[in-house]
Short mmCIF file of C-alpha atoms in Angstrom, two decimals:
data_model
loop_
_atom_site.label_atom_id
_atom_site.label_comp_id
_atom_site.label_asym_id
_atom_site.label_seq_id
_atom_site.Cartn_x
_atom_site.Cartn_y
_atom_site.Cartn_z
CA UNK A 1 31.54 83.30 35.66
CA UNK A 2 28.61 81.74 33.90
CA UNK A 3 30.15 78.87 31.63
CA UNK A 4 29.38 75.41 33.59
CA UNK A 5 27.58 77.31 36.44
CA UNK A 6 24.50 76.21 37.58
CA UNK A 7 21.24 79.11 37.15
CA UNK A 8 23.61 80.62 34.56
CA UNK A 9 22.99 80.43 30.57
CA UNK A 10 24.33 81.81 27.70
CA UNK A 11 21.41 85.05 26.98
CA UNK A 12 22.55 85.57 30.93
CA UNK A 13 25.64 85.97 29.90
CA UNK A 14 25.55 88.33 27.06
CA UNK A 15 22.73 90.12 29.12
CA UNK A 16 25.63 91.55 31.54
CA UNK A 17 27.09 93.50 28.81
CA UNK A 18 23.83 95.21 27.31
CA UNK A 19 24.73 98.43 29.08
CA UNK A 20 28.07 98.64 27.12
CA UNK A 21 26.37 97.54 23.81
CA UNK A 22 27.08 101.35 22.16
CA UNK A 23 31.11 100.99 23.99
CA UNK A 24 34.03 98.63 23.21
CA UNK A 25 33.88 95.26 23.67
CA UNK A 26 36.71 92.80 23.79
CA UNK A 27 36.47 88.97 23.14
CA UNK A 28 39.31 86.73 24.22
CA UNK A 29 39.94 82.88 24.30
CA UNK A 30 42.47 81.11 26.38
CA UNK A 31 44.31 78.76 24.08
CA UNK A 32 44.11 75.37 24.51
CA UNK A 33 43.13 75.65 28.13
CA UNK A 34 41.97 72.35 28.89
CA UNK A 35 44.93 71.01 27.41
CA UNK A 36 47.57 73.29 29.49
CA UNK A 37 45.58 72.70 32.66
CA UNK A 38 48.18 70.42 34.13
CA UNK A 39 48.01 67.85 36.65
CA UNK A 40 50.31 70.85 39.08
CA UNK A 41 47.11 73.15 38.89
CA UNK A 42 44.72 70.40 39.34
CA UNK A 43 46.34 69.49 42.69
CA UNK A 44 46.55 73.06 43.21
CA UNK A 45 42.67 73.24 42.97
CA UNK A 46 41.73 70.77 45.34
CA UNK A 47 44.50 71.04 47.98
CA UNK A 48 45.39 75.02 48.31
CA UNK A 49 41.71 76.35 47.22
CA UNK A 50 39.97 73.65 48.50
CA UNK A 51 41.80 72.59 51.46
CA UNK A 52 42.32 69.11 50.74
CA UNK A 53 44.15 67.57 52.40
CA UNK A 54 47.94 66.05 50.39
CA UNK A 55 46.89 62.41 50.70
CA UNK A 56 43.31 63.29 49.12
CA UNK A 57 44.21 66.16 46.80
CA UNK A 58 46.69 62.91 45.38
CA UNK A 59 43.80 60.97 44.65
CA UNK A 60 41.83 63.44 43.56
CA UNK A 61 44.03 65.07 40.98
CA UNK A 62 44.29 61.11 39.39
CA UNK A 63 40.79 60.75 39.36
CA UNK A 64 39.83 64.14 37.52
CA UNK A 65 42.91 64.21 34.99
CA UNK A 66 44.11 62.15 32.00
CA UNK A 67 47.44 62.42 30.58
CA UNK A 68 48.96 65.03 33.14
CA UNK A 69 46.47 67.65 32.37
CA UNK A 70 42.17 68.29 32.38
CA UNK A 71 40.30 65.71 29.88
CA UNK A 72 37.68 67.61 27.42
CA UNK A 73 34.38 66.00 27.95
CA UNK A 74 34.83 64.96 31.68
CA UNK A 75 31.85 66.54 33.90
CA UNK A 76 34.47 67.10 36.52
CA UNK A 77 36.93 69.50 33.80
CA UNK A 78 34.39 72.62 33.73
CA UNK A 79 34.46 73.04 37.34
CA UNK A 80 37.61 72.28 38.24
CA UNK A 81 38.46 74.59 35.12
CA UNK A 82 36.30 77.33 37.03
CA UNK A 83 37.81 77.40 40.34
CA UNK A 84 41.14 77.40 39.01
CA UNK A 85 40.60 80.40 36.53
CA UNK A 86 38.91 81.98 39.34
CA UNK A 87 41.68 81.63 41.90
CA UNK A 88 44.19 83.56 39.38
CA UNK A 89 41.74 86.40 37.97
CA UNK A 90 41.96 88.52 40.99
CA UNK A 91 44.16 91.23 39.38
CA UNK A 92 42.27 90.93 36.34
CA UNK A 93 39.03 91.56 38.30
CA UNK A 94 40.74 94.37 40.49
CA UNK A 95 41.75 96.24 36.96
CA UNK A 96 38.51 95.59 35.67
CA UNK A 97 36.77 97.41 38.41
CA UNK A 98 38.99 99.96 38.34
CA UNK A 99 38.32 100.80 35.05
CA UNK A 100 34.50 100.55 35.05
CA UNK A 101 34.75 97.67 32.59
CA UNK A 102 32.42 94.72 32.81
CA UNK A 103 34.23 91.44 33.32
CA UNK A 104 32.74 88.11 32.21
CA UNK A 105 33.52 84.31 31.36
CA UNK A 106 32.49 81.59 29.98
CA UNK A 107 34.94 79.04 30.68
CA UNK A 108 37.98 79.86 28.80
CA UNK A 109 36.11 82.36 26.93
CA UNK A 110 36.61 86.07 28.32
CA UNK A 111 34.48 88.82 27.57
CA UNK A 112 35.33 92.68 28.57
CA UNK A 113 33.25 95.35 27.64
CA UNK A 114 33.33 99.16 28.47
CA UNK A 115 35.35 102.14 27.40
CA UNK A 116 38.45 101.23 29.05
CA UNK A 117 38.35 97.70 27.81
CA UNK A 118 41.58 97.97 26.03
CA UNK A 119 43.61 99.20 29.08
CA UNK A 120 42.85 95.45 30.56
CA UNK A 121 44.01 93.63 27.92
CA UNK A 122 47.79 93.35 29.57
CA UNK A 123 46.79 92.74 32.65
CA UNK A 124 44.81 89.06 31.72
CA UNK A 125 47.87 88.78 28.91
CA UNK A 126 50.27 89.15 32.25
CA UNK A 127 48.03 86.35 34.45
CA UNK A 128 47.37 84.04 32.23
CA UNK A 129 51.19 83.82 31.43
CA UNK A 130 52.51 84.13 35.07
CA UNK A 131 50.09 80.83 35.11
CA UNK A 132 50.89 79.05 32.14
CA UNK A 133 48.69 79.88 29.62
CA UNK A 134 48.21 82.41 26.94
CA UNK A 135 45.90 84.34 25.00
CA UNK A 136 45.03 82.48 21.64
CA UNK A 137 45.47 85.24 18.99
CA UNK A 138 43.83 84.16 16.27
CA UNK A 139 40.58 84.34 18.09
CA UNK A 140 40.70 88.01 19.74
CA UNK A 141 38.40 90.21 18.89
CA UNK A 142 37.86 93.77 19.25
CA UNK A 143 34.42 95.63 18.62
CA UNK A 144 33.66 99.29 18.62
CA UNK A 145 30.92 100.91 19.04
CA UNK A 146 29.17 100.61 16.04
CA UNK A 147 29.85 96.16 15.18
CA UNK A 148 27.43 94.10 15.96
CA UNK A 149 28.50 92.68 19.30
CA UNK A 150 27.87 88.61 19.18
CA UNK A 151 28.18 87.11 22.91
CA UNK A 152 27.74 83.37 23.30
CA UNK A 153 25.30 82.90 20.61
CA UNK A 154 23.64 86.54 21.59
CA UNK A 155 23.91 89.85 19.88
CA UNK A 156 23.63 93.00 22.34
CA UNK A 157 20.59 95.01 21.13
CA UNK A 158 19.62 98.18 22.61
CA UNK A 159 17.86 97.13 25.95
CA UNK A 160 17.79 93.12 25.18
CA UNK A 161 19.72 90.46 23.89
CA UNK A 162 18.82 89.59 20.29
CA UNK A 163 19.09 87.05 17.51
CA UNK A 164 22.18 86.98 15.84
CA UNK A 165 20.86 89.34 11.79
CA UNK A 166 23.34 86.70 10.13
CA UNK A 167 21.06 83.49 11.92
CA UNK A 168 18.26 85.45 11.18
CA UNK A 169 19.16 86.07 7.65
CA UNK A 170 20.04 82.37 7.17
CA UNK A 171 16.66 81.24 8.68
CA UNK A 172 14.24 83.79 6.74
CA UNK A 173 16.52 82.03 3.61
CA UNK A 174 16.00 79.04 4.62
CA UNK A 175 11.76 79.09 5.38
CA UNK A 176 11.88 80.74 1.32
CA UNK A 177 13.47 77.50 0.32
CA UNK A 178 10.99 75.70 1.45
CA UNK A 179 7.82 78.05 0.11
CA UNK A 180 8.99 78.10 -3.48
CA UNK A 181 9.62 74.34 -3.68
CA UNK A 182 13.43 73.90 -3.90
CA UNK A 183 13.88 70.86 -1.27
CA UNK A 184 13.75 67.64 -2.69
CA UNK A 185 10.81 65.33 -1.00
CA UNK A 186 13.42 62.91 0.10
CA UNK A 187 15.30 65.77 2.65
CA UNK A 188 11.46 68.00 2.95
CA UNK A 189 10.87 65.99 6.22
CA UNK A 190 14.26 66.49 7.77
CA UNK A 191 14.81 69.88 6.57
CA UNK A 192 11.64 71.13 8.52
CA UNK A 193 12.38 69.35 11.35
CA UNK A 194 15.64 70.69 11.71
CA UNK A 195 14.37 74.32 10.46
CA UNK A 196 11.67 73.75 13.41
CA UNK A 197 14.57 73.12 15.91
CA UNK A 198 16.21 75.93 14.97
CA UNK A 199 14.00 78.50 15.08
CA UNK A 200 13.12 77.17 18.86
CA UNK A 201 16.49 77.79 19.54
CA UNK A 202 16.30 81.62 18.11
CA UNK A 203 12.94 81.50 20.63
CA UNK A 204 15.21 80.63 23.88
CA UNK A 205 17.54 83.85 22.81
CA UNK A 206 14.59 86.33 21.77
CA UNK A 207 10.96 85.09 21.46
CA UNK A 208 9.98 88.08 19.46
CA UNK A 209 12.75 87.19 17.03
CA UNK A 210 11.12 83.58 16.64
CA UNK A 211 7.80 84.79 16.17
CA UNK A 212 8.65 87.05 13.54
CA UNK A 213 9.98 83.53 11.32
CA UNK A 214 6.92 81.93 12.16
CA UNK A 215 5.25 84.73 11.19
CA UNK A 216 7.18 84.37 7.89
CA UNK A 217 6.21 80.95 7.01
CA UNK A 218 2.82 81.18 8.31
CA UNK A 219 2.54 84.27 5.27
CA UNK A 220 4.64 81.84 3.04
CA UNK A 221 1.82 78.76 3.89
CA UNK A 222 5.48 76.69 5.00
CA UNK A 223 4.63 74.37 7.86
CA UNK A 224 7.34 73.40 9.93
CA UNK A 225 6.17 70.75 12.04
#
């Protein structure tokens, strides 16, 4: 799990499955899941997996929920969120292993990647359902071997994780813009800023990556701070 843990970010994340980069890699989303995560598994949570006791787990399940089920926004829904995925995911994880396919989350985002990844598919269809929730279809997604593999911001190169080429396209098109002239004065201040920013962001995933756009507007005389 690395969504809403502590020590864990999002390159972290994609880092786990740089060893399946040239494999199959399957990306699914829980639908609605703070939504569906009803006041039953909240209580759940904090009296069967964390022992409290009923009289406490009562209290606690009114303090961290709004409207029978886990509010968005609430610093208490991520965790909570968590420990309950985590307490159902055992068969998932089991199947997972079984299979030689890595297993990852970030929150109600689930990531499997190997060249069995297909064969688990049923499995976390068959939890999440037995549990209440289901697999949002719209947003599955299945790479092969050869698609650029996108994780939580990161694509899987061949030994590190990378800049996204499309953010990279957009950000090269973006530094041109400004080196032949075509932002008006009144946005030129915000658009470097925010150009600036994002590049920085680009650095936290892949520092070469950055460099190479500074590189670009340094060539292109663009200053972006």
């Amino acid at each position: 799990m690395f969504g809403a843990v502590s020590g864990k970010t999002l390159v972290l994340h994609a880092k786990e499955h740089i060893e399946n980069q040239t494999s199959t890699l399957i990306r699914l989303d829980i639908s609605s899941y703070y939504p569906n995560v009803t006041c039953a598994h909240v209580y759940f949570v904090w009296n069967v997996v964390l022992g409290c006791p009923p009289p406490v787990a009562r209290l606690l399940t009114e303090l961290t929920t709004f409207e029978w089920h886990l509010p968005q926004g609430a610093p208490t829904s991520p965790g909570i969120a968590n420990i309950l995925l985590a307490s159902i995911y055992a068969p998932v994880c089991m199947v997972s292993n079984r299979a030689n396919v890595k297993a990852t989350t970030w929150v109600d985002d689930l990531i499997f990647s190997g060249a069995a990844a297909r064969e688990v598919m049923e499995t976390v269809r068959a939890t999440l359902a037995s549990n209440g929730f289901r697999i949002a279809p719209e947003k599955r997604e299945i790479l092969g071997p050869r698609d650029e593999k996108i994780i939580t911001g990161g694509r899987l190169g061949r030994s590190q994780v990378r800049a996204p080429h499309k953010k990279m396209d957009e950000l090269r098109a973006a530094i041109h813009r400004l080196a032949i002239g075509s932002v008006g004065d009144d946005d030129l201040e915000r658009y470097r800023m925010n150009l600036a920013a994002r590049i920085a962001h680009i650095g936290s995933i892949h520092k070469g990556d950055a460099d190479k756009l500074r590189r670009q507007a340094a060539k292109s005389r663009v200053r972006l701070e």
